[in-house]
PDB file of C-alpha atoms in Angstrom:
ATOM      1  CA  ILE X   1       0.034  -0.340  -0.135  1.00 76.00           C
ATOM      2  CA  HIS X   2       2.975   2.036   0.577  1.00 84.00           C
ATOM      3  CA  ARG X   3       4.656   2.026  -2.817  1.00 85.00           C
ATOM      4  CA  ASN X   4       1.075   2.387  -3.969  1.00 83.00           C
ATOM      5  CA  ILE X   5       0.436   5.763  -2.406  1.00 88.00           C
ATOM      6  CA  ALA X   6       3.693   6.757  -3.469  1.00 90.00           C
ATOM      7  CA  ALA X   7       3.220   6.531  -6.822  1.00 89.00           C
ATOM      8  CA  LYS X   8      -0.339   7.873  -6.595  1.00 88.00           C
ATOM      9  CA  ILE X   9       1.262  11.689  -4.857  1.00 89.00           C
ATOM     10  CA  ALA X  10       4.044  11.117  -7.430  1.00 91.00           C
ATOM     11  CA  GLY X  11       1.575  11.233 -10.083  1.00 89.00           C
ATOM     12  CA  PRO X  12       2.814  10.902 -13.884  1.00 87.00           C
ATOM     13  CA  SER X  13       6.094  12.908 -13.381  1.00 88.00           C
ATOM     14  CA  ILE X  14       7.394   9.505 -12.286  1.00 91.00           C
ATOM     15  CA  PRO X  15       7.524   6.804 -15.210  1.00 89.00           C
ATOM     16  CA  PRO X  16       5.213   3.492 -14.400  1.00 84.00           C
ATOM     17  CA  GLY X  17       7.350   1.142 -13.107  1.00 93.00           C
ATOM     18  CA  ARG X  18       9.960   3.594 -10.649  1.00 95.00           C
ATOM     19  CA  ILE X  19       8.719   2.931  -7.943  1.00 95.00           C
ATOM     20  CA  PHE X  20       7.712  -0.550  -6.941  1.00 96.00           C
ATOM     21  CA  GLY X  21       9.157  -2.554  -3.275  1.00 95.00           C
ATOM     22  CA  SER X  22      10.155  -5.974  -2.788  1.00 96.00           C
ATOM     23  CA  GLY X  23       6.963  -8.029  -2.850  1.00 94.00           C
ATOM     24  CA  THR X  24       7.203 -11.561  -2.374  1.00 96.00           C
ATOM     25  CA  CYS X  25      10.774 -11.520  -3.533  1.00 96.00           C
ATOM     26  CA  LEU X  26      11.779 -13.099   0.577  1.00 94.00           C
ATOM     27  CA  ASP X  27       8.714 -15.543   0.246  1.00 94.00           C
ATOM     28  CA  SER X  28       9.577 -16.751  -3.297  1.00 96.00           C
ATOM     29  CA  SER X  29      13.332 -17.108  -2.421  1.00 94.00           C
ATOM     30  CA  ARG X  30      12.288 -18.928   0.785  1.00 93.00           C
ATOM     31  CA  LEU X  31       9.777 -21.591  -1.263  1.00 95.00           C
ATOM     32  CA  ARG X  32      12.780 -22.108  -3.733  1.00 96.00           C
ATOM     33  CA  SER X  33      14.780 -23.277  -1.129  1.00 94.00           C
ATOM     34  CA  LEU X  34      12.540 -25.078   1.187  1.00 94.00           C
ATOM     35  CA  ILE X  35      11.836 -26.955  -2.065  1.00 96.00           C
ATOM     36  CA  GLY X  36      14.995 -27.667  -3.069  1.00 96.00           C
ATOM     37  CA  ARG X  37      16.361 -28.736   0.361  1.00 94.00           C
ATOM     38  CA  THR X  38      12.908 -31.277   0.212  1.00 93.00           C
ATOM     39  CA  LEU X  39      14.089 -32.862  -2.562  1.00 94.00           C
ATOM     40  CA  ASP X  40      17.698 -32.747  -1.698  1.00 96.00           C
ATOM     41  CA  ILE X  41      18.804 -30.735  -4.881  1.00 96.00           C
ATOM     42  CA  SER X  42      19.800 -26.616  -4.803  1.00 95.00           C
ATOM     43  CA  GLY X  43      17.012 -23.892  -4.193  1.00 92.00           C
ATOM     44  CA  GLN X  44      18.993 -22.327  -7.623  1.00 93.00           C
ATOM     45  CA  SER X  45      17.387 -24.852  -9.800  1.00 96.00           C
ATOM     46  CA  VAL X  46      13.885 -24.779  -8.524  1.00 97.00           C
ATOM     47  CA  HIS X  47      12.012 -21.838 -10.180  1.00 97.00           C
ATOM     48  CA  GLY X  48       8.348 -20.732  -9.328  1.00 96.00           C
ATOM     49  CA  TYR X  49       7.091 -17.393  -7.495  1.00 97.00           C
ATOM     50  CA  ILE X  50       4.539 -16.383  -5.276  1.00 97.00           C
ATOM     51  CA  ILE X  51       1.837 -13.610  -5.537  1.00 98.00           C
ATOM     52  CA  GLY X  52      -0.403 -11.092  -4.953  1.00 96.00           C
ATOM     53  CA  GLU X  53       0.234  -9.777  -1.146  1.00 92.00           C
ATOM     54  CA  HIS X  54       3.266  -9.984   0.712  1.00 86.00           C
ATOM     55  CA  GLY X  55       1.337 -11.924   3.855  1.00 81.00           C
ATOM     56  CA  ASP X  56      -1.700 -14.509   4.588  1.00 84.00           C
ATOM     57  CA  SER X  57      -3.398 -13.769   0.920  1.00 89.00           C
ATOM     58  CA  SER X  58      -0.421 -14.563  -0.722  1.00 94.00           C
ATOM     59  CA  VAL X  59      -0.670 -17.308  -3.625  1.00 97.00           C
ATOM     60  CA  PRO X  60       2.155 -20.212  -4.851  1.00 97.00           C
ATOM     61  CA  VAL X  61       1.780 -20.352  -8.429  1.00 98.00           C
ATOM     62  CA  TRP X  62       2.144 -23.748  -8.412  1.00 97.00           C
ATOM     63  CA  SER X  63       1.361 -24.822 -11.989  1.00 97.00           C
ATOM     64  CA  SER X  64       4.612 -22.631 -12.714  1.00 96.00           C
ATOM     65  CA  VAL X  65       6.941 -24.481 -10.284  1.00 97.00           C
ATOM     66  CA  ARG X  66       9.926 -26.140 -12.117  1.00 97.00           C
ATOM     67  CA  ILE X  67      13.120 -28.248 -11.385  1.00 96.00           C
ATOM     68  CA  GLY X  68      14.939 -28.262 -14.111  1.00 92.00           C
ATOM     69  CA  GLY X  69      12.332 -27.242 -16.516  1.00 93.00           C
ATOM     70  CA  VAL X  70      10.180 -30.419 -15.227  1.00 96.00           C
ATOM     71  CA  PRO X  71       6.711 -29.434 -13.255  1.00 96.00           C
ATOM     72  CA  PHE X  72       7.171 -29.570  -9.511  1.00 96.00           C
ATOM     73  CA  VAL X  73       3.276 -29.811  -9.326  1.00 96.00           C
ATOM     74  CA  ASP X  74       1.022 -32.460 -11.265  1.00 92.00           C
ATOM     75  CA  PRO X  75      -1.112 -30.538 -13.700  1.00 88.00           C
ATOM     76  CA  VAL X  76      -3.685 -32.748 -13.393  1.00 90.00           C
ATOM     77  CA  GLU X  77      -4.308 -33.677  -9.945  1.00 92.00           C
ATOM     78  CA  GLY X  78      -2.930 -29.968  -8.579  1.00 93.00           C
ATOM     79  CA  PRO X  79      -1.015 -28.896  -5.246  1.00 95.00           C
ATOM     80  CA  SER X  80      -1.458 -31.693  -2.513  1.00 95.00           C
ATOM     81  CA  ALA X  81      -1.305 -31.190   0.840  1.00 94.00           C
ATOM     82  CA  VAL X  82       1.951 -30.909   1.382  1.00 94.00           C
ATOM     83  CA  HIS X  83       2.692 -28.333  -0.954  1.00 94.00           C
ATOM     84  CA  ARG X  84      -0.078 -25.990   1.226  1.00 92.00           C
ATOM     85  CA  ALA X  85       1.814 -26.954   3.986  1.00 93.00           C
ATOM     86  CA  MET X  86       5.213 -25.719   2.257  1.00 93.00           C
ATOM     87  CA  HIS X  87       3.049 -22.299   1.532  1.00 93.00           C
ATOM     88  CA  ARG X  88       2.142 -22.353   5.104  1.00 91.00           C
ATOM     89  CA  ASP X  89       5.793 -22.256   5.838  1.00 89.00           C
ATOM     90  CA  VAL X  90       6.990 -19.716   3.782  1.00 89.00           C
ATOM     91  CA  VAL X  91       4.265 -17.095   5.048  1.00 86.00           C
ATOM     92  CA  LYS X  92       4.845 -18.150   8.560  1.00 85.00           C
ATOM     93  CA  SER X  93       8.505 -18.280   8.608  1.00 76.00           C
ATOM     94  CA  GLY X  94       9.251 -14.104   9.185  1.00 66.00           C
ATOM     95  CA  LEU X  95       7.541 -14.673  12.303  1.00 64.00           C
ATOM     96  CA  GLU X  96       9.408 -17.742  13.302  1.00 68.00           C
ATOM     97  CA  VAL X  97      12.720 -16.273  12.657  1.00 65.00           C
ATOM     98  CA  ILE X  98      10.855 -12.758  14.990  1.00 64.00           C
ATOM     99  CA  LYS X  99      10.038 -15.325  18.009  1.00 72.00           C
ATOM    100  CA  ARG X 100      13.644 -16.900  17.800  1.00 73.00           C
ATOM    101  CA  LYS X 101      16.488 -13.717  17.274  1.00 74.00           C
ATOM    102  CA  GLY X 102      13.915 -10.228  17.566  1.00 72.00           C
ATOM    103  CA  TYR X 103      14.043  -9.633  13.809  1.00 66.00           C
ATOM    104  CA  THR X 104      14.340 -10.510  10.455  1.00 73.00           C
ATOM    105  CA  ASN X 105      16.634  -7.936   8.939  1.00 79.00           C
ATOM    106  CA  TRP X 106      19.029 -10.004   7.511  1.00 79.00           C
ATOM    107  CA  SER X 107      16.587 -12.496   5.725  1.00 85.00           C
ATOM    108  CA  ILE X 108      15.105  -8.883   3.738  1.00 86.00           C
ATOM    109  CA  GLY X 109      18.379  -7.022   3.290  1.00 92.00           C
ATOM    110  CA  LEU X 110      19.674  -9.565   1.328  1.00 94.00           C
ATOM    111  CA  ALA X 111      16.913  -9.785  -1.033  1.00 94.00           C
ATOM    112  CA  ASN X 112      17.105  -5.894  -0.999  1.00 96.00           C
ATOM    113  CA  ALA X 113      20.601  -6.013  -1.922  1.00 97.00           C
ATOM    114  CA  TYR X 114      19.427  -9.032  -5.032  1.00 97.00           C
ATOM    115  CA  ILE X 115      16.796  -5.992  -6.194  1.00 98.00           C
ATOM    116  CA  ALA X 116      19.574  -3.379  -5.962  1.00 98.00           C
ATOM    117  CA  GLU X 117      22.112  -5.025  -7.646  1.00 98.00           C
ATOM    118  CA  ILE X 118      19.590  -5.830 -10.269  1.00 98.00           C
ATOM    119  CA  VAL X 119      19.010  -2.063 -10.929  1.00 98.00           C
ATOM    120  CA  LEU X 120      22.477  -1.107 -10.800  1.00 98.00           C
ATOM    121  CA  ASN X 121      23.578  -3.079 -13.332  1.00 98.00           C
ATOM    122  CA  ASP X 122      20.904  -3.106 -15.455  1.00 98.00           C
ATOM    123  CA  GLY X 123      20.273  -6.704 -14.988  1.00 98.00           C
ATOM    124  CA  ARG X 124      16.949  -7.289 -16.498  1.00 98.00           C
ATOM    125  CA  SER X 125      15.820 -10.095 -14.253  1.00 98.00           C
ATOM    126  CA  VAL X 126      12.936 -11.556 -13.506  1.00 98.00           C
ATOM    127  CA  VAL X 127      11.852 -10.931  -9.741  1.00 98.00           C
ATOM    128  CA  PRO X 128       8.404 -11.469  -8.041  1.00 98.00           C
ATOM    129  CA  LEU X 129       8.181  -7.163  -7.216  1.00 98.00           C
ATOM    130  CA  SER X 130       5.276  -5.053  -5.997  1.00 96.00           C
ATOM    131  CA  THR X 131       4.064  -2.852  -8.552  1.00 95.00           C
ATOM    132  CA  CYS X 132       0.413  -1.718  -9.810  1.00 94.00           C
ATOM    133  CA  VAL X 133      -1.039  -4.821 -11.653  1.00 96.00           C
ATOM    134  CA  ARG X 134      -4.428  -3.038 -13.111  1.00 94.00           C
ATOM    135  CA  GLY X 135      -5.258  -4.747 -15.784  1.00 94.00           C
ATOM    136  CA  ILE X 136      -3.732  -8.404 -15.105  1.00 95.00           C
ATOM    137  CA  HIS X 137      -5.909 -11.196 -14.693  1.00 95.00           C
ATOM    138  CA  ASP X 138      -8.693  -9.085 -14.981  1.00 93.00           C
ATOM    139  CA  ILE X 139      -8.017  -6.651 -11.669  1.00 96.00           C
ATOM    140  CA  GLU X 140      -9.429  -2.943 -12.066  1.00 93.00           C
ATOM    141  CA  LYS X 141      -8.378  -1.333  -9.187  1.00 91.00           C
ATOM    142  CA  ASP X 142      -5.064   0.856  -8.765  1.00 90.00           C
ATOM    143  CA  VAL X 143      -3.641  -2.153  -5.832  1.00 93.00           C
ATOM    144  CA  PHE X 144       0.023  -2.871  -5.965  1.00 94.00           C
ATOM    145  CA  LEU X 145       0.681  -6.680  -5.534  1.00 96.00           C
ATOM    146  CA  SER X 146       3.764  -8.827  -5.940  1.00 97.00           C
ATOM    147  CA  TYR X 147       4.210 -10.336  -9.621  1.00 98.00           C
ATOM    148  CA  PRO X 148       6.797 -11.592 -11.938  1.00 98.00           C
ATOM    149  CA  CYS X 149       8.197  -8.075 -13.094  1.00 98.00           C
ATOM    150  CA  LEU X 150      11.452  -7.584 -15.812  1.00 98.00           C
ATOM    151  CA  LEU X 151      13.076  -5.228 -14.123  1.00 98.00           C
ATOM    152  CA  GLY X 152      16.398  -3.061 -15.204  1.00 98.00           C
ATOM    153  CA  ALA X 153      17.943   0.183 -14.508  1.00 98.00           C
ATOM    154  CA  ASN X 154      15.009   2.130 -15.128  1.00 96.00           C
ATOM    155  CA  GLY X 155      13.016   0.027 -12.338  1.00 97.00           C
ATOM    156  CA  VAL X 156       9.916  -2.552 -13.955  1.00 98.00           C
ATOM    157  CA  ARG X 157      10.056  -2.379 -17.692  1.00 97.00           C
ATOM    158  CA  ARG X 158       7.108  -4.945 -17.807  1.00 96.00           C
ATOM    159  CA  LEU X 159       5.076  -7.229 -16.259  1.00 97.00           C
ATOM    160  CA  LEU X 160       5.332 -10.921 -17.324  1.00 96.00           C
ATOM    161  CA  CYS X 161       1.713 -12.234 -17.791  1.00 92.00           C
ATOM    162  CA  ILE X 162       2.003 -16.124 -16.067  1.00 94.00           C
ATOM    163  CA  PRO X 163      -0.756 -18.480 -16.710  1.00 95.00           C
ATOM    164  CA  LEU X 164      -2.440 -19.480 -13.669  1.00 96.00           C
ATOM    165  CA  THR X 165      -5.340 -22.070 -12.518  1.00 96.00           C
ATOM    166  CA  LYS X 166      -8.422 -21.433 -11.644  1.00 96.00           C
ATOM    167  CA  ASP X 167      -7.622 -21.783  -8.306  1.00 96.00           C
ATOM    168  CA  GLU X 168      -4.718 -19.276  -8.393  1.00 97.00           C
ATOM    169  CA  GLU X 169      -6.149 -16.503 -10.247  1.00 97.00           C
ATOM    170  CA  GLU X 170      -9.245 -16.335  -7.486  1.00 97.00           C
ATOM    171  CA  GLY X 171      -6.370 -16.179  -5.036  1.00 96.00           C
ATOM    172  CA  PHE X 172      -4.797 -13.599  -6.593  1.00 97.00           C
ATOM    173  CA  LEU X 173      -7.917 -11.586  -7.288  1.00 97.00           C
ATOM    174  CA  LYS X 174      -8.570 -12.413  -4.129  1.00 96.00           C
ATOM    175  CA  SER X 175      -5.013 -10.586  -2.891  1.00 95.00           C
ATOM    176  CA  ALA X 176      -5.969  -7.678  -5.012  1.00 95.00           C
ATOM    177  CA  ASP X 177      -9.505  -7.055  -2.368  1.00 95.00           C
ATOM    178  CA  THR X 178      -7.726  -7.727   0.232  1.00 93.00           C
ATOM    179  CA  VAL X 179      -4.703  -5.091  -0.400  1.00 93.00           C
ATOM    180  CA  TRP X 180      -7.878  -3.082  -1.667  1.00 93.00           C
ATOM    181  CA  ASP X 181     -10.215  -3.289   1.144  1.00 92.00           C
ATOM    182  CA  ILE X 182      -7.350  -2.119   3.329  1.00 88.00           C
ATOM    183  CA  GLN X 183      -6.143   0.587   0.866  1.00 88.00           C
ATOM    184  CA  LYS X 184      -9.793   2.089  -0.049  1.00 86.00           C
ATOM    185  CA  GLY X 185     -10.189   4.000   3.138  1.00 84.00           C
ATOM    186  CA  ILE X 186      -7.475   6.061   2.673  1.00 83.00           C
ATOM    187  CA  TRP X 187      -7.295   6.440  -1.330  1.00 81.00           C
ATOM    188  CA  ASP X 188      -9.123   9.307  -1.992  1.00 78.00           C
ATOM    189  CA  GLU X 189      -7.666  11.057   0.862  1.00 80.00           C
ATOM    190  CA  VAL X 190      -4.226  10.636  -1.031  1.00 77.00           C
TER     191      VAL X 190
END
């Protein structure tokens, strides 16, 4: 919501894509690492994203998770209870770290350093970032949600419209509604 308000205040003087947030970059990394540990392979060999809100309404895009190009989840069967438990573990992992250490600054610091490196070096990498998703999967409101973005020196160059299953799309739209319900109370005040 902070990024959306910043973009609204900045108005047309700041090009679209220049204001963005880390979104689910860390969540996606944690999911890939968890899948890698579970399968005893490097998390760098796991490709996939969590989209939507960073938090309880986030959506793991199981249909796009690949390990060496091979789908992680059977497209006919869809995600199992084990997959859903993995996502719950990722969502709760930040709270677990806070419970143990009292803070979570290292992980988000590393994620932001990764994002900054891409911007500074015009890395043109695909990263799930919080950006305006109006028009994506029929979202009509001005909400910022995490979605796979091509990131470079000028910020978000474009969003990569990934195919979603019906359940994933419903989850993404629900995440948009969740964020909008919080945001709408202050949107007209800005």
